[in-house]
PDB file of C-alpha atoms in Angstrom:
ATOM      1  CA  MET A   1      95.135 120.554  93.283  1.00 68.00           C
ATOM      2  CA  ASP A   2      95.966 121.904  89.780  1.00 76.00           C
ATOM      3  CA  TYR A   3      94.060 119.982  86.727  1.00 80.00           C
ATOM      4  CA  TYR A   4      94.266 120.116  82.742  1.00 84.00           C
ATOM      5  CA  CYS A   5      90.854 120.491  81.505  1.00 84.00           C
ATOM      6  CA  TYR A   6      90.622 118.829  77.985  1.00 87.00           C
ATOM      7  CA  ASP A   7      87.966 120.472  76.150  1.00 88.00           C
ATOM      8  CA  ILE A   8      86.707 118.059  73.168  1.00 89.00           C
ATOM      9  CA  LYS A   9      84.906 118.935  70.178  1.00 91.00           C
ATOM     10  CA  VAL A  10      82.858 115.921  68.946  1.00 88.00           C
ATOM     11  CA  ALA A  11      79.667 115.195  66.842  1.00 87.00           C
ATOM     12  CA  THR A  12      76.692 114.639  69.142  1.00 84.00           C
ATOM     13  CA  SER A  13      76.401 111.072  67.523  1.00 83.00           C
ATOM     14  CA  LEU A  14      79.300 110.295  68.866  1.00 84.00           C
ATOM     15  CA  LYS A  15      79.863 111.754  72.246  1.00 83.00           C
ATOM     16  CA  GLU A  16      78.643 108.565  74.312  1.00 82.00           C
ATOM     17  CA  ILE A  17      81.310 106.518  71.925  1.00 84.00           C
ATOM     18  CA  ALA A  18      83.807 108.853  72.915  1.00 85.00           C
ATOM     19  CA  LEU A  19      83.060 108.854  76.536  1.00 83.00           C
ATOM     20  CA  ALA A  20      83.655 105.061  76.345  1.00 81.00           C
ATOM     21  CA  PHE A  21      86.999 105.522  75.147  1.00 85.00           C
ATOM     22  CA  LEU A  22      88.191 108.181  77.062  1.00 84.00           C
ATOM     23  CA  SER A  23      86.846 106.530  80.355  1.00 80.00           C
ATOM     24  CA  GLU A  24      89.770 104.216  79.367  1.00 81.00           C
ATOM     25  CA  LEU A  25      92.471 107.051  80.272  1.00 84.00           C
ATOM     26  CA  PRO A  26      93.371 108.184  83.645  1.00 81.00           C
ATOM     27  CA  PHE A  27      90.922 110.782  83.746  1.00 82.00           C
ATOM     28  CA  GLU A  28      89.404 111.799  87.119  1.00 74.00           C
ATOM     29  CA  SER A  29      86.320 113.395  85.956  1.00 73.00           C
ATOM     30  CA  PHE A  30      83.737 114.368  82.724  1.00 78.00           C
ATOM     31  CA  GLU A  31      81.271 116.811  81.951  1.00 74.00           C
ATOM     32  CA  GLU A  32      78.941 117.439  79.031  1.00 76.00           C
ATOM     33  CA  ALA A  33      79.478 120.877  77.207  1.00 77.00           C
ATOM     34  CA  ASP A  34      78.511 122.514  74.295  1.00 79.00           C
ATOM     35  CA  GLY A  35      79.755 120.857  71.248  1.00 83.00           C
ATOM     36  CA  GLY A  36      81.315 118.111  73.048  1.00 85.00           C
ATOM     37  CA  LEU A  37      82.899 116.856  76.743  1.00 85.00           C
ATOM     38  CA  ARG A  38      85.371 118.120  78.932  1.00 84.00           C
ATOM     39  CA  ALA A  39      87.673 115.923  80.777  1.00 82.00           C
ATOM     40  CA  TYR A  40      89.594 116.410  83.785  1.00 82.00           C
ATOM     41  CA  LEU A  41      93.350 115.119  84.713  1.00 81.00           C
ATOM     42  CA  PRO A  42      95.338 116.124  87.553  1.00 79.00           C
ATOM     43  CA  LYS A  43      98.474 117.940  86.833  1.00 81.00           C
ATOM     44  CA  ASP A  44     100.760 115.397  88.447  1.00 79.00           C
ATOM     45  CA  ARG A  45      99.333 112.289  86.452  1.00 76.00           C
ATOM     46  CA  ASN A  46     101.527 111.543  83.116  1.00 68.00           C
ATOM     47  CA  SER A  47      99.797 114.093  80.748  1.00 69.00           C
ATOM     48  CA  GLU A  48     102.218 112.865  77.884  1.00 78.00           C
ATOM     49  CA  ASP A  49     100.723 109.466  77.724  1.00 81.00           C
ATOM     50  CA  VAL A  50      97.376 110.612  77.964  1.00 84.00           C
ATOM     51  CA  GLU A  51      98.176 113.025  75.148  1.00 84.00           C
ATOM     52  CA  SER A  52      99.355 110.190  73.187  1.00 86.00           C
ATOM     53  CA  GLU A  53      96.484 107.997  73.709  1.00 86.00           C
ATOM     54  CA  LEU A  54      94.148 110.864  73.088  1.00 86.00           C
ATOM     55  CA  SER A  55      95.248 111.669  69.724  1.00 87.00           C
ATOM     56  CA  ASN A  56      94.754 108.274  68.657  1.00 87.00           C
ATOM     57  CA  ILE A  57      91.209 108.314  69.877  1.00 87.00           C
ATOM     58  CA  SER A  58      90.533 111.581  68.198  1.00 85.00           C
ATOM     59  CA  ALA A  59      92.016 110.258  64.969  1.00 86.00           C
ATOM     60  CA  GLN A  60      89.420 107.171  65.104  1.00 85.00           C
ATOM     61  CA  LEU A  61      86.597 109.398  66.016  1.00 84.00           C
ATOM     62  CA  SER A  62      87.587 112.484  64.130  1.00 85.00           C
ATOM     63  CA  PHE A  63      87.217 114.987  67.222  1.00 87.00           C
ATOM     64  CA  ARG A  64      89.568 118.170  67.950  1.00 88.00           C
ATOM     65  CA  TYR A  65      90.450 118.899  71.576  1.00 88.00           C
ATOM     66  CA  GLU A  66      92.648 121.626  73.303  1.00 87.00           C
ATOM     67  CA  ARG A  67      94.163 121.484  76.783  1.00 88.00           C
ATOM     68  CA  ARG A  68      94.256 124.207  79.219  1.00 86.00           C
ATOM     69  CA  LEU A  69      95.324 124.315  82.736  1.00 84.00           C
ATOM     70  CA  ILE A  70      92.675 125.044  85.621  1.00 76.00           C
ATOM     71  CA  PRO A  71      94.698 126.329  88.773  1.00 72.00           C
ATOM     72  CA  GLU A  72      93.130 125.080  92.174  1.00 63.00           C
ATOM     73  CA  ARG A  73      89.590 125.905  92.584  1.00 60.00           C
ATOM     74  CA  ASN A  74      86.372 125.417  94.504  1.00 58.00           C
ATOM     75  CA  TRP A  75      85.248 122.250  92.614  1.00 57.00           C
ATOM     76  CA  ASN A  76      82.217 122.515  94.788  1.00 58.00           C
ATOM     77  CA  GLU A  77      81.143 125.525  92.743  1.00 63.00           C
ATOM     78  CA  LEU A  78      81.573 123.726  89.260  1.00 62.00           C
ATOM     79  CA  TRP A  79      79.653 120.940  90.205  1.00 61.00           C
ATOM     80  CA  GLU A  80      76.709 122.763  92.252  1.00 62.00           C
ATOM     81  CA  ALA A  81      76.065 124.954  89.142  1.00 62.00           C
ATOM     82  CA  ASN A  82      75.604 121.736  86.718  1.00 62.00           C
ATOM     83  CA  PHE A  83      73.821 119.252  89.097  1.00 72.00           C
ATOM     84  CA  ASP A  84      70.347 118.566  89.176  1.00 80.00           C
ATOM     85  CA  PRO A  85      68.344 116.170  91.109  1.00 88.00           C
ATOM     86  CA  ILE A  86      67.004 113.028  89.342  1.00 89.00           C
ATOM     87  CA  ARG A  87      64.529 110.292  89.895  1.00 93.00           C
ATOM     88  CA  VAL A  88      65.352 106.587  88.971  1.00 95.00           C
ATOM     89  CA  GLY A  89      61.433 105.956  88.645  1.00 93.00           C
ATOM     90  CA  ASN A  90      59.810 105.747  92.312  1.00 94.00           C
ATOM     91  CA  LEU A  91      62.966 103.557  93.258  1.00 96.00           C
ATOM     92  CA  CYS A  92      65.730 106.158  94.009  1.00 95.00           C
ATOM     93  CA  GLY A  93      66.094 109.879  93.901  1.00 94.00           C
ATOM     94  CA  VAL A  94      69.467 111.489  94.027  1.00 93.00           C
ATOM     95  CA  ARG A  95      70.193 114.820  95.199  1.00 91.00           C
ATOM     96  CA  ALA A  96      72.929 117.423  96.650  1.00 87.00           C
ATOM     97  CA  PRO A  97      72.763 118.801 100.237  1.00 86.00           C
ATOM     98  CA  PHE A  98      71.535 122.037  98.918  1.00 83.00           C
ATOM     99  CA  HIS A  99      68.583 120.506  97.293  1.00 87.00           C
ATOM    100  CA  PRO A 100      65.431 120.128  98.915  1.00 89.00           C
ATOM    101  CA  PRO A 101      64.120 116.508  99.894  1.00 90.00           C
ATOM    102  CA  LEU A 102      62.646 114.564  96.598  1.00 90.00           C
ATOM    103  CA  GLU A 103      59.191 112.834  97.374  1.00 90.00           C
ATOM    104  CA  GLY A 104      57.433 109.872  96.087  1.00 93.00           C
ATOM    105  CA  VAL A 105      60.932 107.696  95.883  1.00 95.00           C
ATOM    106  CA  GLN A 106      61.426 104.730  98.118  1.00 96.00           C
ATOM    107  CA  TYR A 107      65.233 105.754  98.921  1.00 97.00           C
ATOM    108  CA  GLU A 108      67.085 109.042  98.966  1.00 96.00           C
ATOM    109  CA  VAL A 109      70.760 109.305  98.131  1.00 96.00           C
ATOM    110  CA  VAL A 110      72.565 112.447  98.717  1.00 93.00           C
ATOM    111  CA  ILE A 111      75.488 113.261  96.481  1.00 89.00           C
ATOM    112  CA  SER A 112      78.432 115.653  96.923  1.00 81.00           C
ATOM    113  CA  PRO A 113      80.234 114.456  94.038  1.00 61.00           C
ATOM    114  CA  ARG A 114      83.141 116.862  93.365  1.00 63.00           C
ATOM    115  CA  MET A 115      85.851 115.347  91.062  1.00 54.00           C
ATOM    116  CA  ALA A 116      84.201 111.680  91.305  1.00 49.00           C
ATOM    117  CA  PHE A 117      82.134 110.097  88.651  1.00 58.00           C
ATOM    118  CA  GLY A 118      78.601 108.880  89.357  1.00 55.00           C
ATOM    119  CA  THR A 119      75.838 111.101  90.091  1.00 58.00           C
ATOM    120  CA  GLY A 120      72.791 109.066  88.251  1.00 55.00           C
ATOM    121  CA  HIS A 121      72.725 111.289  85.828  1.00 71.00           C
ATOM    122  CA  HIS A 122      74.998 109.067  83.063  1.00 79.00           C
ATOM    123  CA  ALA A 123      73.061 106.038  81.453  1.00 86.00           C
ATOM    124  CA  THR A 124      75.463 103.481  83.023  1.00 90.00           C
ATOM    125  CA  THR A 125      74.496 104.734  86.610  1.00 92.00           C
ATOM    126  CA  TYR A 126      70.950 105.150  86.206  1.00 93.00           C
ATOM    127  CA  MET A 127      70.870 101.675  84.483  1.00 96.00           C
ATOM    128  CA  MET A 128      72.781 100.329  87.737  1.00 97.00           C
ATOM    129  CA  MET A 129      70.296 101.650  90.008  1.00 97.00           C
ATOM    130  CA  GLU A 130      67.059 100.648  88.209  1.00 97.00           C
ATOM    131  CA  ARG A 131      68.214  97.087  87.593  1.00 97.00           C
ATOM    132  CA  MET A 132      69.061  97.082  91.563  1.00 98.00           C
ATOM    133  CA  GLY A 133      65.400  97.766  92.232  1.00 97.00           C
ATOM    134  CA  ARG A 134      64.713  94.571  90.850  1.00 97.00           C
ATOM    135  CA  ASP A 135      66.590  92.681  93.548  1.00 98.00           C
ATOM    136  CA  ASP A 136      66.209  91.905  97.146  1.00 98.00           C
ATOM    137  CA  PHE A 137      69.490  93.266  99.109  1.00 98.00           C
ATOM    138  CA  GLU A 138      68.122  92.328 102.607  1.00 98.00           C
ATOM    139  CA  GLY A 139      70.885  90.913 104.460  1.00 98.00           C
ATOM    140  CA  LEU A 140      73.318  90.618 101.583  1.00 99.00           C
ATOM    141  CA  LYS A 141      76.838  91.087 101.372  1.00 99.00           C
ATOM    142  CA  VAL A 142      77.857  93.170  98.466  1.00 99.00           C
ATOM    143  CA  LEU A 143      80.953  94.748  96.555  1.00 99.00           C
ATOM    144  CA  ASP A 144      81.046  97.820  94.651  1.00 98.00           C
ATOM    145  CA  TYR A 145      84.050  97.777  92.531  1.00 98.00           C
ATOM    146  CA  GLY A 146      84.875 100.927  91.055  1.00 94.00           C
ATOM    147  CA  CYS A 147      82.746 102.951  93.627  1.00 94.00           C
ATOM    148  CA  GLY A 148      83.380 106.782  92.288  1.00 89.00           C
ATOM    149  CA  THR A 149      80.995 108.607  94.497  1.00 90.00           C
ATOM    150  CA  GLY A 150      79.729 105.615  96.442  1.00 95.00           C
ATOM    151  CA  ILE A 151      76.262 106.177  95.007  1.00 95.00           C
ATOM    152  CA  LEU A 152      75.418 102.270  94.486  1.00 97.00           C
ATOM    153  CA  ALA A 153      77.010 101.329  97.591  1.00 98.00           C
ATOM    154  CA  ILE A 154      74.765 103.692  99.377  1.00 98.00           C
ATOM    155  CA  LEU A 155      71.713 102.661  97.498  1.00 98.00           C
ATOM    156  CA  ALA A 156      72.688  98.939  98.583  1.00 98.00           C
ATOM    157  CA  GLU A 157      72.790  99.800 102.211  1.00 98.00           C
ATOM    158  CA  LYS A 158      69.785 101.675 101.881  1.00 98.00           C
ATOM    159  CA  MET A 159      67.950  98.671 100.286  1.00 98.00           C
ATOM    160  CA  GLY A 160      68.979  96.089 103.191  1.00 98.00           C
ATOM    161  CA  ALA A 161      72.220  95.265 102.634  1.00 99.00           C
ATOM    162  CA  ALA A 162      74.337  94.112 105.619  1.00 98.00           C
ATOM    163  CA  SER A 163      77.681  94.804 104.565  1.00 98.00           C
ATOM    164  CA  VAL A 164      79.272  96.900 101.723  1.00 98.00           C
ATOM    165  CA  ASP A 165      82.894  96.740 100.623  1.00 98.00           C
ATOM    166  CA  ALA A 166      83.172  99.862  98.255  1.00 98.00           C
ATOM    167  CA  VAL A 167      86.643 100.028  96.499  1.00 97.00           C
ATOM    168  CA  ASP A 168      88.231 102.202  93.846  1.00 94.00           C
ATOM    169  CA  VAL A 169      91.825 102.873  92.840  1.00 89.00           C
ATOM    170  CA  GLU A 170      90.963 106.664  92.515  1.00 86.00           C
ATOM    171  CA  PRO A 171      92.082 108.673  95.922  1.00 85.00           C
ATOM    172  CA  ALA A 172      89.355 111.079  95.199  1.00 82.00           C
ATOM    173  CA  ALA A 173      86.909 108.611  94.729  1.00 87.00           C
ATOM    174  CA  TYR A 174      87.718 106.851  97.962  1.00 92.00           C
ATOM    175  CA  GLU A 175      87.267 110.261  99.870  1.00 91.00           C
ATOM    176  CA  ASN A 176      84.164 111.117  98.347  1.00 89.00           C
ATOM    177  CA  THR A 177      82.744 107.633  99.137  1.00 94.00           C
ATOM    178  CA  VAL A 178      84.059 108.265 102.564  1.00 95.00           C
ATOM    179  CA  ASP A 179      82.094 111.713 102.597  1.00 94.00           C
ATOM    180  CA  ASN A 180      79.027 110.587 100.825  1.00 95.00           C
ATOM    181  CA  ALA A 181      78.531 107.399 103.190  1.00 96.00           C
ATOM    182  CA  ARG A 182      78.911 109.546 106.089  1.00 96.00           C
ATOM    183  CA  ALA A 183      76.243 112.098 104.873  1.00 94.00           C
ATOM    184  CA  ASN A 184      74.095 109.170 104.076  1.00 97.00           C
ATOM    185  CA  GLN A 185      74.551 107.695 107.537  1.00 96.00           C
ATOM    186  CA  ALA A 186      75.711 104.463 105.744  1.00 97.00           C
ATOM    187  CA  SER A 187      77.388 103.005 108.458  1.00 96.00           C
ATOM    188  CA  ARG A 188      77.818  99.478 107.030  1.00 98.00           C
ATOM    189  CA  ILE A 189      80.155 100.952 104.085  1.00 98.00           C
ATOM    190  CA  ARG A 190      83.500  99.989 104.530  1.00 97.00           C
ATOM    191  CA  ALA A 191      85.600 101.979 101.803  1.00 96.00           C
ATOM    192  CA  PHE A 192      89.048 101.537 100.631  1.00 92.00           C
ATOM    193  CA  ARG A 193      91.391 102.794  97.957  1.00 94.00           C
ATOM    194  CA  GLY A 194      92.877 100.010  96.074  1.00 94.00           C
ATOM    195  CA  THR A 195      92.357  97.558  93.193  1.00 93.00           C
ATOM    196  CA  LEU A 196      90.335  94.144  92.873  1.00 94.00           C
ATOM    197  CA  ASP A 197      93.677  92.302  94.251  1.00 93.00           C
ATOM    198  CA  ASP A 198      93.661  94.547  97.323  1.00 93.00           C
ATOM    199  CA  VAL A 199      89.936  93.308  98.205  1.00 94.00           C
ATOM    200  CA  LYS A 200      90.934  90.102  99.948  1.00 93.00           C
ATOM    201  CA  ASP A 201      87.329  88.849 101.106  1.00 96.00           C
ATOM    202  CA  THR A 202      85.108  86.738  99.173  1.00 97.00           C
ATOM    203  CA  GLY A 203      81.500  85.439  99.080  1.00 98.00           C
ATOM    204  CA  TYR A 204      80.055  88.060  97.976  1.00 99.00           C
ATOM    205  CA  ASP A 205      76.090  87.892  97.394  1.00 99.00           C
ATOM    206  CA  TYR A 206      76.058  90.805  94.948  1.00 99.00           C
ATOM    207  CA  ILE A 207      78.877  92.493  92.916  1.00 99.00           C
ATOM    208  CA  LEU A 208      78.201  95.967  91.512  1.00 98.00           C
ATOM    209  CA  ALA A 209      80.817  97.101  88.633  1.00 97.00           C
ATOM    210  CA  ASN A 210      80.154 100.036  86.664  1.00 94.00           C
ATOM    211  CA  ILE A 211      83.478 100.936  85.474  1.00 90.00           C
ATOM    212  CA  ASN A 212      84.639 100.144  81.757  1.00 86.00           C
ATOM    213  CA  ARG A 213      84.915  97.444  79.023  1.00 87.00           C
ATOM    214  CA  ASN A 214      88.816  96.721  79.562  1.00 87.00           C
ATOM    215  CA  VAL A 215      88.806  96.918  83.371  1.00 90.00           C
ATOM    216  CA  ILE A 216      85.602  94.300  83.225  1.00 94.00           C
ATOM    217  CA  LEU A 217      87.029  92.124  80.703  1.00 94.00           C
ATOM    218  CA  ASN A 218      90.265  91.790  82.479  1.00 93.00           C
ATOM    219  CA  SER A 219      88.212  91.506  86.059  1.00 96.00           C
ATOM    220  CA  LEU A 220      85.925  88.729  85.152  1.00 97.00           C
ATOM    221  CA  LYS A 221      87.632  85.882  86.319  1.00 97.00           C
ATOM    222  CA  ALA A 222      88.554  87.474  89.447  1.00 97.00           C
ATOM    223  CA  LEU A 223      85.173  88.902  90.042  1.00 98.00           C
ATOM    224  CA  TYR A 224      83.689  85.427  89.967  1.00 98.00           C
ATOM    225  CA  ALA A 225      86.274  84.002  92.041  1.00 98.00           C
ATOM    226  CA  LYS A 226      84.812  86.329  94.760  1.00 98.00           C
ATOM    227  CA  LEU A 227      81.336  85.705  94.110  1.00 98.00           C
ATOM    228  CA  ALA A 228      79.178  83.376  96.590  1.00 98.00           C
ATOM    229  CA  PRO A 229      77.555  80.438  94.738  1.00 97.00           C
ATOM    230  CA  GLY A 230      74.461  81.709  93.156  1.00 97.00           C
ATOM    231  CA  ALA A 231      75.412  85.239  93.561  1.00 98.00           C
ATOM    232  CA  ALA A 232      74.782  88.053  91.274  1.00 98.00           C
ATOM    233  CA  LEU A 233      77.218  90.284  88.988  1.00 99.00           C
ATOM    234  CA  LEU A 234      75.952  93.420  87.690  1.00 99.00           C
ATOM    235  CA  VAL A 235      77.938  95.579  85.446  1.00 98.00           C
ATOM    236  CA  SER A 236      78.070  98.308  82.934  1.00 95.00           C
ATOM    237  CA  GLY A 237      80.351 101.048  81.569  1.00 89.00           C
ATOM    238  CA  ILE A 238      79.892  98.762  78.636  1.00 89.00           C
ATOM    239  CA  LEU A 239      78.840 100.066  75.058  1.00 88.00           C
ATOM    240  CA  ALA A 240      76.115  97.950  73.513  1.00 89.00           C
ATOM    241  CA  ALA A 241      78.412  97.427  70.627  1.00 87.00           C
ATOM    242  CA  ASP A 242      80.607  95.667  72.937  1.00 91.00           C
ATOM    243  CA  GLU A 243      77.998  93.509  74.722  1.00 94.00           C
ATOM    244  CA  SER A 244      78.689  90.272  72.567  1.00 94.00           C
ATOM    245  CA  LEU A 245      82.577  90.560  73.538  1.00 95.00           C
ATOM    246  CA  VAL A 246      81.455  90.862  77.449  1.00 96.00           C
ATOM    247  CA  LEU A 247      79.063  87.958  76.971  1.00 97.00           C
ATOM    248  CA  GLU A 248      81.676  85.560  75.446  1.00 97.00           C
ATOM    249  CA  ARG A 249      84.469  86.506  78.091  1.00 97.00           C
ATOM    250  CA  ALA A 250      82.013  85.883  81.090  1.00 98.00           C
ATOM    251  CA  ALA A 251      81.055  82.571  79.482  1.00 98.00           C
ATOM    252  CA  GLU A 252      84.610  81.278  79.293  1.00 98.00           C
ATOM    253  CA  VAL A 253      84.902  82.104  83.341  1.00 97.00           C
ATOM    254  CA  LYS A 254      81.519  80.528  83.853  1.00 97.00           C
ATOM    255  CA  LEU A 255      79.431  83.169  84.536  1.00 98.00           C
ATOM    256  CA  SER A 256      75.524  82.542  83.495  1.00 98.00           C
ATOM    257  CA  PHE A 257      73.780  85.426  81.562  1.00 98.00           C
ATOM    258  CA  ALA A 258      70.509  86.335  83.501  1.00 97.00           C
ATOM    259  CA  ASP A 259      69.584  89.630  81.511  1.00 98.00           C
ATOM    260  CA  LYS A 260      70.588  92.894  80.198  1.00 97.00           C
ATOM    261  CA  ALA A 261      69.132  96.543  79.375  1.00 96.00           C
ATOM    262  CA  ARG A 262      70.434  99.549  77.326  1.00 94.00           C
ATOM    263  CA  ARG A 263      69.863 103.179  77.555  1.00 90.00           C
ATOM    264  CA  GLY A 264      71.241 104.780  74.586  1.00 85.00           C
ATOM    265  CA  GLU A 265      74.601 103.662  73.335  1.00 85.00           C
ATOM    266  CA  TRP A 266      74.983 101.936  76.804  1.00 90.00           C
ATOM    267  CA  SER A 267      74.299  98.362  78.412  1.00 95.00           C
ATOM    268  CA  CYS A 268      73.726  96.877  81.734  1.00 97.00           C
ATOM    269  CA  ILE A 269      74.211  93.215  82.167  1.00 98.00           C
ATOM    270  CA  ARG A 270      73.458  90.998  84.832  1.00 98.00           C
ATOM    271  CA  PHE A 271      75.301  87.564  85.432  1.00 99.00           C
ATOM    272  CA  VAL A 272      74.820  84.870  87.885  1.00 98.00           C
ATOM    273  CA  ARG A 273      77.400  82.343  88.964  1.00 97.00           C
TER     274      ARG A 273
END
């Protein structure tokens, strides 16, 4: 598939905020670059709508961008050149198949991200995994909403979850989750492409949602309905500046605030039904 690459030149101090805005648009992947970010959009998407929204965001944050067409290529070569193993304390190590095994961690997740988002390098994914490490997943029924590479779903299974549903609207994310689950022998993960409306099951003991502010705000009521009484909802993809808005909306749907964490400009919040 051909892609448009948007080279975005933005001040370092505004990079995380820019990423938060850009994640609301239908880009399929992001990567950091010298002087800013790169955002990738499949050529068959409506680039005119994206251009309009991108112009508005660039005016707010005073950044410049250029668009170039990238013909179909070996995307594996691209991410392999920019993917280093990471550790989330002694809880979890995340590596690619070509890296040697990581020592000194309880769990290891092997990821081939390709064009899907979620390797543990970004603050939001890191915080989600870090907070998961403080909970007991043994025997739980889990939903990973907006699963990306499937990294959180895989970690949940490795931590003992009895079943994990993983859903994402992006075809690349669905396919990547299926492949990564297989590579990690994660046989209790059921991945499917769709929105939250396509998740017909309820009574989840734990829901993971590392997406973006608007999707989370619009989904809180439905997420509450899918939780079992006393169950947990862990969310990220939220700027720290937006915490109060998310907390207010969550309270409106009767979700109780449990705790939160911050890493850079980003926030991770845990709620309980």
